[in-house]
XYZ file of N, CA and C in Angstrom:
624
model
N -6.563 -18.504 14.982
C -5.265 -17.851 14.973
C -4.584 -17.941 16.337
N -5.369 -17.878 17.416
C -4.789 -18.034 18.747
C -4.148 -19.403 18.891
N -4.848 -20.443 18.399
C -4.308 -21.798 18.486
C -3.004 -21.911 17.703
N -2.980 -21.306 16.515
C -1.778 -21.367 15.691
C -0.628 -20.611 16.350
N -0.922 -19.461 16.943
C 0.126 -18.685 17.614
C 0.696 -19.445 18.804
N -0.160 -20.176 19.523
C 0.322 -20.977 20.651
C 1.169 -22.144 20.170
N 0.843 -22.676 18.989
C 1.593 -23.815 18.459
C 2.963 -23.390 17.944
N 3.054 -22.170 17.411
C 4.319 -21.684 16.848
C 4.712 -20.366 17.533
N 5.031 -20.395 18.820
C 5.253 -19.145 19.572
C 6.479 -18.365 19.130
N 7.438 -19.009 18.470
C 8.659 -18.319 18.080
C 8.681 -17.927 16.608
N 7.569 -18.166 15.909
C 7.518 -17.870 14.480
C 7.182 -16.400 14.234
N 7.466 -15.955 13.030
C 7.048 -14.613 12.627
C 5.572 -14.645 12.270
N 4.841 -13.532 12.411
C 3.411 -13.516 12.080
C 3.099 -14.022 10.675
N 3.894 -13.620 9.694
C 3.610 -14.044 8.321
C 3.833 -15.546 8.151
N 4.744 -16.125 8.921
C 4.972 -17.572 8.843
C 3.780 -18.342 9.398
N 3.204 -17.866 10.496
C 2.009 -18.513 11.049
C 0.841 -18.333 10.097
N 0.712 -17.146 9.518
C -0.341 -16.872 8.538
C -0.280 -17.878 7.392
N 0.908 -18.069 6.832
C 1.061 -19.002 5.722
C 0.802 -20.439 6.157
N 1.200 -20.774 7.373
C 1.017 -22.137 7.860
C -0.465 -22.490 7.943
N -1.271 -21.595 8.508
C -2.687 -21.934 8.696
C -3.458 -21.878 7.389
N -3.119 -20.943 6.500
C -3.902 -20.813 5.272
C -3.456 -21.774 4.177
N -2.432 -22.563 4.418
C -2.083 -23.635 3.481
C -2.386 -25.001 4.092
N -3.092 -25.017 5.212
C -3.475 -26.271 5.865
C -4.928 -26.605 5.525
N -5.125 -27.693 4.791
C -6.490 -28.074 4.428
C -7.300 -28.418 5.673
N -6.676 -29.026 6.660
C -7.387 -29.378 7.885
C -7.885 -28.121 8.606
N -7.001 -27.124 8.716
C -7.387 -25.902 9.410
C -8.499 -25.177 8.654
N -8.381 -25.106 7.327
C -9.417 -24.447 6.532
C -10.748 -25.180 6.674
N -10.696 -26.524 6.682
C -11.917 -27.308 6.842
C -12.577 -27.074 8.186
N -11.768 -27.052 9.244
C -12.315 -26.800 10.577
C -12.920 -25.405 10.657
N -12.289 -24.441 10.010
C -12.791 -23.065 10.013
C -14.152 -22.982 9.318
N -14.270 -23.643 8.165
C -15.542 -23.613 7.439
C -16.630 -24.351 8.209
N -16.272 -25.476 8.821
C -17.262 -26.219 9.613
C -17.775 -25.391 10.782
N -16.891 -24.569 11.346
C -17.268 -23.782 12.519
C -18.107 -22.571 12.140
N -17.729 -21.895 11.051
C -18.363 -20.617 10.741
C -19.347 -20.674 9.570
N -19.295 -21.720 8.761
C -20.226 -21.841 7.630
C -20.609 -23.307 7.454
N -21.189 -23.919 8.497
C -21.486 -25.354 8.428
C -22.427 -25.708 7.284
N -22.014 -26.709 6.491
C -22.844 -27.210 5.412
C -22.846 -26.393 4.142
N -22.126 -25.284 4.091
C -22.186 -24.403 2.924
C -21.116 -24.736 1.883
N -20.119 -25.549 2.234
C -19.068 -25.903 1.292
C -18.867 -27.412 1.319
N -18.830 -28.023 0.131
C -18.581 -29.458 0.073
C -17.079 -29.717 -0.028
N -16.704 -31.013 -0.060
C -15.283 -31.375 -0.053
C -14.559 -30.841 -1.283
N -15.231 -30.875 -2.446
C -14.606 -30.366 -3.667
C -14.334 -28.871 -3.594
N -15.264 -28.131 -3.019
C -15.072 -26.691 -2.871
C -13.965 -26.385 -1.865
N -13.880 -27.194 -0.813
C -12.782 -27.027 0.138
C -11.446 -27.266 -0.552
N -11.389 -28.275 -1.428
C -10.157 -28.526 -2.189
C -9.786 -27.307 -3.039
N -10.808 -26.691 -3.668
C -10.549 -25.508 -4.497
C -9.993 -24.362 -3.652
N -10.579 -24.148 -2.457
C -10.114 -23.082 -1.571
C -8.669 -23.348 -1.142
N -8.404 -24.612 -0.789
C -7.050 -24.975 -0.340
C -6.037 -24.788 -1.467
N -6.396 -25.196 -2.693
C -5.476 -25.046 -3.823
C -5.187 -23.573 -4.087
N -6.228 -22.744 -4.014
C -6.041 -21.314 -4.291
C -5.137 -20.678 -3.233
N -5.393 -20.968 -1.964
C -4.563 -20.405 -0.892
C -3.115 -20.860 -1.018
N -2.929 -22.143 -1.322
C -1.574 -22.675 -1.450
C -0.854 -22.069 -2.648
N -1.587 -21.918 -3.766
C -0.975 -21.327 -4.956
C -0.575 -19.878 -4.700
N -1.449 -19.127 -4.015
C -1.116 -17.748 -3.696
C 0.139 -17.662 -2.829
N 0.242 -18.597 -1.884
C 1.417 -18.607 -1.009
C 2.695 -18.821 -1.807
N 2.715 -19.850 -2.646
C 3.947 -20.158 -3.379
C 4.244 -19.118 -4.449
N 3.220 -18.564 -5.068
C 3.474 -17.486 -6.024
C 4.103 -16.280 -5.350
N 3.690 -16.043 -4.118
C 4.215 -14.880 -3.401
C 5.647 -15.120 -2.933
N 5.891 -16.253 -2.279
C 7.228 -16.481 -1.712
C 8.248 -16.821 -2.792
N 7.788 -17.401 -3.911
C 8.709 -17.731 -5.004
C 8.751 -16.645 -6.068
N 8.055 -15.507 -5.784
C 7.986 -14.407 -6.737
C 7.521 -14.909 -8.092
N 6.400 -15.633 -8.056
C 5.858 -16.202 -9.287
C 5.222 -15.147 -10.173
N 4.679 -15.617 -11.289
C 4.093 -14.706 -12.266
C 4.910 -14.728 -13.536
N 4.219 -14.515 -14.645
C 4.897 -14.614 -15.936
C 5.165 -13.250 -16.555
N 4.995 -12.214 -15.804
C 5.233 -10.878 -16.337
C 4.020 -10.260 -16.992
N 3.048 -11.067 -17.381
C 1.848 -10.557 -18.029
C 0.729 -10.310 -17.040
N 0.827 -10.890 -15.858
C -0.222 -10.761 -14.867
C 0.341 -10.138 -13.596
N -0.548 -9.512 -12.839
C -0.131 -8.909 -11.581
C 0.378 -9.986 -10.634
N 1.487 -9.694 -9.987
C 2.053 -10.640 -9.047
C 1.114 -10.807 -7.854
N 0.773 -12.036 -7.475
C -0.104 -12.233 -6.311
C 0.526 -11.664 -5.051
N -0.312 -11.109 -4.196
C 0.176 -10.512 -2.954
C -0.878 -10.690 -1.879
N -0.544 -10.282 -0.704
C -1.514 -10.305 0.379
C -2.634 -9.314 0.068
N -3.849 -9.659 0.446
C -4.989 -8.764 0.274
C -5.000 -7.715 1.386
N -5.620 -6.559 1.139
C -5.713 -5.539 2.205
C -6.354 -6.088 3.478
N -7.331 -6.994 3.320
C -7.998 -7.570 4.491
C -7.057 -8.426 5.329
N -5.962 -8.898 4.725
C -5.004 -9.724 5.470
C -4.193 -8.905 6.474
N -4.147 -7.589 6.276
C -3.385 -6.749 7.210
C -3.865 -6.947 8.643
N -5.192 -7.016 8.805
C -5.751 -7.173 10.152
C -5.289 -8.479 10.777
N -5.293 -9.566 9.994
C -4.873 -10.861 10.514
C -3.410 -10.831 10.932
N -2.578 -10.170 10.139
C -1.155 -10.101 10.459
C -0.906 -9.228 11.692
N -1.655 -8.131 11.815
C -1.523 -7.298 13.009
C -1.944 -8.068 14.259
N -3.031 -8.834 14.133
C -3.509 -9.622 15.272
C -2.479 -10.687 15.656
N -1.913 -11.350 14.659
C -0.874 -12.342 14.933
C 0.346 -11.690 15.576
N 0.695 -10.495 15.123
C 1.825 -9.789 15.744
C 1.547 -9.541 17.225
N 0.312 -9.123 17.544
C -0.035 -8.875 18.945
C 0.044 -10.153 19.776
N -0.360 -11.278 19.185
C -0.318 -12.544 19.908
C 1.116 -13.049 20.093
N 1.948 -12.865 19.068
C 3.285 -13.464 19.081
C 4.366 -12.522 19.628
N 4.247 -11.246 19.321
C 5.332 -10.300 19.622
C 4.967 -9.263 20.680
N 3.681 -9.179 21.032
C 3.292 -8.180 22.014
C 2.617 -6.988 21.369
N 2.485 -5.883 22.088
C 1.696 -4.743 21.608
C 2.276 -4.097 20.358
N 1.385 -3.498 19.569
C 1.825 -2.669 18.456
C 2.500 -1.426 19.029
N 3.441 -0.861 18.272
C 4.239 0.241 18.808
C 4.296 1.406 17.825
N 4.387 2.625 18.396
C 4.645 3.807 17.577
C 6.028 3.705 16.941
N 6.965 3.233 17.719
C 8.331 3.021 17.248
C 8.850 1.769 17.947
N 10.126 1.583 17.985
C 10.673 0.366 18.581
C 10.474 0.305 20.086
N 10.154 1.443 20.710
C 10.150 1.481 22.167
C 8.776 1.766 22.766
N 7.977 2.636 22.146
C 6.746 3.092 22.779
C 5.540 2.326 22.241
N 4.865 1.539 23.084
C 3.695 0.787 22.606
C 2.473 1.693 22.465
N 1.561 1.311 21.567
C 0.271 1.979 21.496
C -0.464 1.733 22.812
N -0.908 2.798 23.443
C -1.463 2.678 24.790
C -2.518 3.765 24.964
N -3.731 3.491 24.468
C -4.761 4.518 24.446
C -5.588 4.519 25.731
N -5.993 5.733 26.129
C -6.779 5.898 27.352
C -8.272 5.812 27.092
N -8.710 6.042 25.860
C -10.132 5.960 25.515
C -10.246 5.679 24.033
N -11.104 4.748 23.682
C -11.316 4.374 22.282
C -12.760 4.663 21.902
N -12.953 5.385 20.797
C -14.284 5.636 20.244
C -14.279 5.158 18.796
N -15.191 4.242 18.457
C -15.299 3.723 17.097
C -16.699 4.013 16.591
N -16.806 4.775 15.516
C -18.101 5.058 14.898
C -18.292 4.133 13.698
N -19.542 3.978 13.257
C -19.887 3.091 12.142
C -19.311 1.692 12.373
N -19.427 1.234 13.603
C -18.775 -0.015 13.987
C -19.376 -1.221 13.268
N -20.587 -1.082 12.725
C -21.219 -2.205 12.035
C -20.462 -2.600 10.768
N -19.574 -1.746 10.278
C -18.800 -2.055 9.077
C -17.394 -2.554 9.393
N -17.162 -2.905 10.661
C -15.903 -3.540 11.048
C -16.168 -4.981 11.451
N -15.195 -5.837 11.230
C -15.321 -7.231 11.652
C -14.878 -7.360 13.109
N -15.310 -8.427 13.785
C -14.862 -8.627 15.170
C -13.342 -8.649 15.317
N -12.634 -9.229 14.337
C -11.173 -9.301 14.497
C -10.536 -7.928 14.315
N -11.132 -7.070 13.477
C -10.624 -5.699 13.364
C -10.802 -4.963 14.691
N -11.955 -5.176 15.324
C -12.174 -4.577 16.639
C -11.215 -5.149 17.677
N -10.935 -6.458 17.572
C -10.022 -7.085 18.534
C -8.635 -6.455 18.473
N -8.159 -6.134 17.265
C -6.854 -5.473 17.128
C -6.875 -4.115 17.826
N -7.973 -3.364 17.634
C -8.078 -2.052 18.282
C -8.130 -2.185 19.801
N -8.894 -3.164 20.274
C -9.041 -3.325 21.724
C -7.711 -3.673 22.393
N -6.831 -4.361 21.662
C -5.537 -4.717 22.237
C -4.579 -3.528 22.330
N -5.005 -2.359 21.846
C -4.173 -1.164 21.996
C -4.604 -0.330 23.203
N -5.555 -0.848 23.991
C -6.118 -0.077 25.099
C -5.421 -0.356 26.426
N -5.400 0.668 27.267
C -4.943 0.449 28.635
C -5.946 -0.429 29.372
N -5.483 -1.091 30.394
C -6.352 -1.976 31.171
C -7.493 -1.173 31.800
N -8.712 -1.651 31.640
C -9.930 -1.044 32.190
C -10.214 0.339 31.610
N -9.637 0.663 30.466
C -9.919 1.951 29.831
C -11.323 1.937 29.221
N -12.015 3.075 29.174
C -13.366 3.121 28.600
C -13.348 2.956 27.083
N -14.360 2.276 26.588
C -14.483 2.003 25.156
C -15.902 2.352 24.727
N -16.042 3.113 23.648
C -17.345 3.491 23.124
C -17.463 3.016 21.678
N -18.438 2.146 21.415
C -18.699 1.642 20.067
C -20.073 2.139 19.637
N -20.141 2.795 18.481
C -21.409 3.344 18.004
C -21.669 2.867 16.581
N -22.890 2.434 16.321
C -23.212 1.977 14.980
C -24.671 1.646 14.841
N -25.088 1.414 13.617
C -26.480 1.115 13.290
C -26.493 -0.089 12.363
N -27.065 -1.197 12.832
C -27.090 -2.425 12.031
C -27.834 -2.234 10.716
N -28.759 -1.277 10.664
C -29.538 -1.046 9.438
C -28.759 -0.249 8.400
N -27.556 0.198 8.746
C -26.772 1.017 7.818
C -25.510 0.308 7.332
N -25.477 -0.998 7.406
C -24.277 -1.711 6.959
C -24.080 -1.528 5.457
N -22.869 -1.177 5.050
C -22.547 -1.080 3.634
C -21.506 -2.125 3.234
N -20.899 -2.792 4.197
C -19.929 -3.860 3.928
C -20.541 -5.158 4.445
N -20.907 -6.058 3.523
C -21.706 -7.216 3.907
C -20.896 -8.384 4.440
N -19.582 -8.392 4.258
C -18.783 -9.572 4.625
C -17.959 -9.339 5.884
N -18.439 -8.471 6.777
C -17.651 -8.133 7.958
C -18.003 -8.993 9.170
N -18.965 -9.894 9.048
C -19.302 -10.833 10.129
C -19.820 -10.126 11.371
N -20.383 -8.922 11.200
C -21.006 -8.216 12.318
C -22.502 -8.494 12.207
N -22.938 -9.610 12.807
C -24.324 -10.042 12.668
C -25.244 -9.330 13.650
N -24.763 -9.072 14.827
C -25.560 -8.406 15.855
C -24.617 -7.903 16.929
N -25.110 -6.987 17.760
C -24.302 -6.511 18.874
C -23.960 -7.659 19.818
N -24.943 -8.507 20.095
C -24.723 -9.601 21.034
C -23.649 -10.552 20.529
N -23.732 -10.913 19.227
C -22.759 -11.840 18.655
C -21.349 -11.256 18.689
N -21.225 -9.989 18.290
C -19.907 -9.365 18.228
C -19.311 -9.179 19.618
N -20.102 -8.711 20.565
C -19.593 -8.519 21.920
C -19.193 -9.846 22.556
N -19.926 -10.910 22.233
C -19.573 -12.228 22.753
C -18.224 -12.691 22.202
N -18.004 -12.498 20.886
C -16.734 -12.885 20.281
C -15.564 -12.101 20.871
N -15.833 -10.878 21.309
C -14.786 -10.038 21.885
C -14.665 -10.210 23.392
N -15.427 -11.183 23.953
C -15.449 -11.414 25.406
C -15.874 -10.159 26.148
N -16.856 -9.454 25.572
C -17.375 -8.230 26.170
C -18.867 -8.373 26.466
N -19.276 -9.586 26.873
C -20.692 -9.812 27.160
C -21.214 -8.874 28.243
N -20.312 -8.368 29.087
C -20.718 -7.494 30.180
C -21.033 -6.085 29.710
N -20.701 -5.751 28.478
C -20.878 -4.380 27.999
C -22.358 -4.016 27.920
N -22.654 -2.762 28.110
C -24.024 -2.261 28.077
C -24.342 -1.732 26.684
N -25.431 -2.234 26.088
C -25.900 -1.750 24.794
C -27.039 -0.767 25.051
N -26.894 0.452 24.565
C -27.877 1.506 24.814
C -28.404 2.043 23.483
N -29.518 1.499 22.984
C -30.073 1.994 21.720
C -30.557 3.439 21.853
N -30.293 4.233 20.830
C -30.802 5.603 20.813
C -32.285 5.563 20.454
N -33.098 6.243 21.209
C -34.550 6.139 21.090
C -35.173 7.270 20.297
N -34.414 8.310 19.960
C -34.971 9.470 19.267
C -34.180 9.725 17.986
N -34.883 9.852 16.863
C -34.252 10.208 15.595
C -34.272 11.724 15.458
N -33.125 12.342 15.672
C -33.047 13.804 15.638
C -32.774 14.329 14.234
N -32.351 13.453 13.319
C -31.859 13.902 12.014
C -32.953 13.948 10.960
N -33.875 12.995 10.977
C -34.855 12.866 9.899
C -36.272 13.116 10.398
N -37.146 13.439 9.467
C -38.548 13.661 9.810
C -39.277 12.329 9.942
N -40.469 12.401 10.509
C -41.269 11.188 10.688
C -41.559 10.536 9.340
N -41.856 11.338 8.308
C -42.179 10.787 6.996
C -40.996 10.020 6.386
N -39.801 10.554 6.556
C -38.611 9.877 6.026
C -38.348 8.586 6.790
N -38.504 8.610 8.098
C -38.260 7.417 8.905
C -39.274 6.323 8.605
N -40.525 6.698 8.347
C -41.532 5.692 7.995
C -41.190 5.037 6.670
N -40.709 5.826 5.698
C -40.292 5.253 4.417
C -39.087 4.327 4.623
N -38.132 4.749 5.446
C -36.942 3.928 5.692
C -37.333 2.588 6.306
N -38.242 2.596 7.261
C -38.701 1.362 7.891
C -39.373 0.459 6.859
N -40.143 1.059 5.948
C -40.832 0.283 4.920
C -39.840 -0.371 3.962
N -38.786 0.365 3.592
C -37.768 -0.175 2.684
C -37.020 -1.331 3.345
N -36.722 -1.200 4.629
C -35.985 -2.242 5.346
C -36.783 -3.534 5.476
N -38.100 -3.438 5.509
C -38.928 -4.639 5.602
C -38.627 -5.436 6.856
N -38.338 -6.750 6.667
C -38.099 -7.621 7.830
C -36.792 -7.294 8.552
N -35.927 -6.497 7.935
C -34.676 -6.106 8.582
C -34.855 -4.928 9.533
N -36.025 -4.310 9.489
C -36.257 -3.120 10.307
C -36.293 -3.470 11.784
N -35.708 -2.605 12.576
C -35.793 -2.722 14.018
C -36.865 -1.757 14.515
N -37.044 -1.704 15.799
C -38.077 -0.834 16.343
C -37.811 0.619 15.937
N -38.843 1.276 15.389
C -38.660 2.632 14.908
C -38.489 3.595 16.076
N -37.439 4.421 16.030
C -37.259 5.391 17.110
C -38.306 6.494 17.048
N -38.415 7.230 18.114
C -39.345 8.356 18.132
C -38.855 9.431 17.163
N -39.782 9.984 16.403
C -39.429 11.027 15.433
C -40.342 12.226 15.650
N -39.973 13.108 16.550
C -40.849 14.222 16.908
C -40.988 15.289 15.827
N -40.089 15.283 14.831
C -40.108 16.354 13.819
C -40.932 15.930 12.622
N -41.948 16.731 12.281
C -42.765 16.486 11.102
C -42.118 17.152 9.897
N -42.496 16.679 8.699
C -41.945 17.265 7.489
C -42.861 17.071 6.306
N -42.369 17.438 5.136
C -43.155 17.311 3.910
C -43.317 15.847 3.542
N -44.403 15.510 2.820
C -44.569 14.133 2.354
C -43.385 13.718 1.475
N -43.044 12.448 1.540
C -41.945 11.926 0.725
C -42.421 11.770 -0.717
N -41.622 12.228 -1.675
C -41.950 12.091 -3.093
C -41.050 11.037 -3.727
N -41.601 10.330 -4.697
C -40.871 9.275 -5.393
C -40.691 9.675 -6.853
N -39.462 9.666 -7.316
C -39.153 9.958 -8.713
C -38.555 8.705 -9.362
N -39.075 8.315 -10.493
C -38.572 7.123 -11.192
C -37.817 7.551 -12.447
N -36.735 6.798 -12.729
C -35.899 7.081 -13.893
C -35.672 5.795 -14.691
N -35.492 5.962 -15.978
C -35.332 4.770 -16.819
C -33.997 4.078 -16.633
N -32.993 4.789 -16.159
C -31.678 4.183 -15.948
C -30.916 4.993 -14.913
């Protein structure tokens, strides 16, 4: 998106959005970079046709009255906001006052994508403190591209940031934490200290 914004500096965000998502070359380069070997040429053609059809249905107000009119997806909002920041400058409360936060705290950060975080970071004052808190073992949104703290911080050019894992589980008993680690299997990270003892964990099975 940065490359596209530099190529079309005077365009509106939605125009750049449509330009890149109807370009088979750009889509191919994106898949090669982020999902190498997972899509063949025929599948790329299908993706390109779908994106192009959605674009023309939207701008030409397509649809036959029997089906919902195609529109931008909720996930596209982030891309458009990011393009606005690149092309037009900071997001604003109104026409005059830009968003200018002195401290940012994001909880459950593992369920945000790097680009969603990038939009938030662009609302910060220079050198303002930023606190990101999350647990990789608690992800509930699987397509957010938050693979690890290191990967996400690198994409955000925040390699210098300090990652401080919490070492004590204050919320759950040792028995519950041992069960949680067992359920996670190979996804489990180092188990934190659990000083609180509790009742044995019971398992109840149901037919449906």
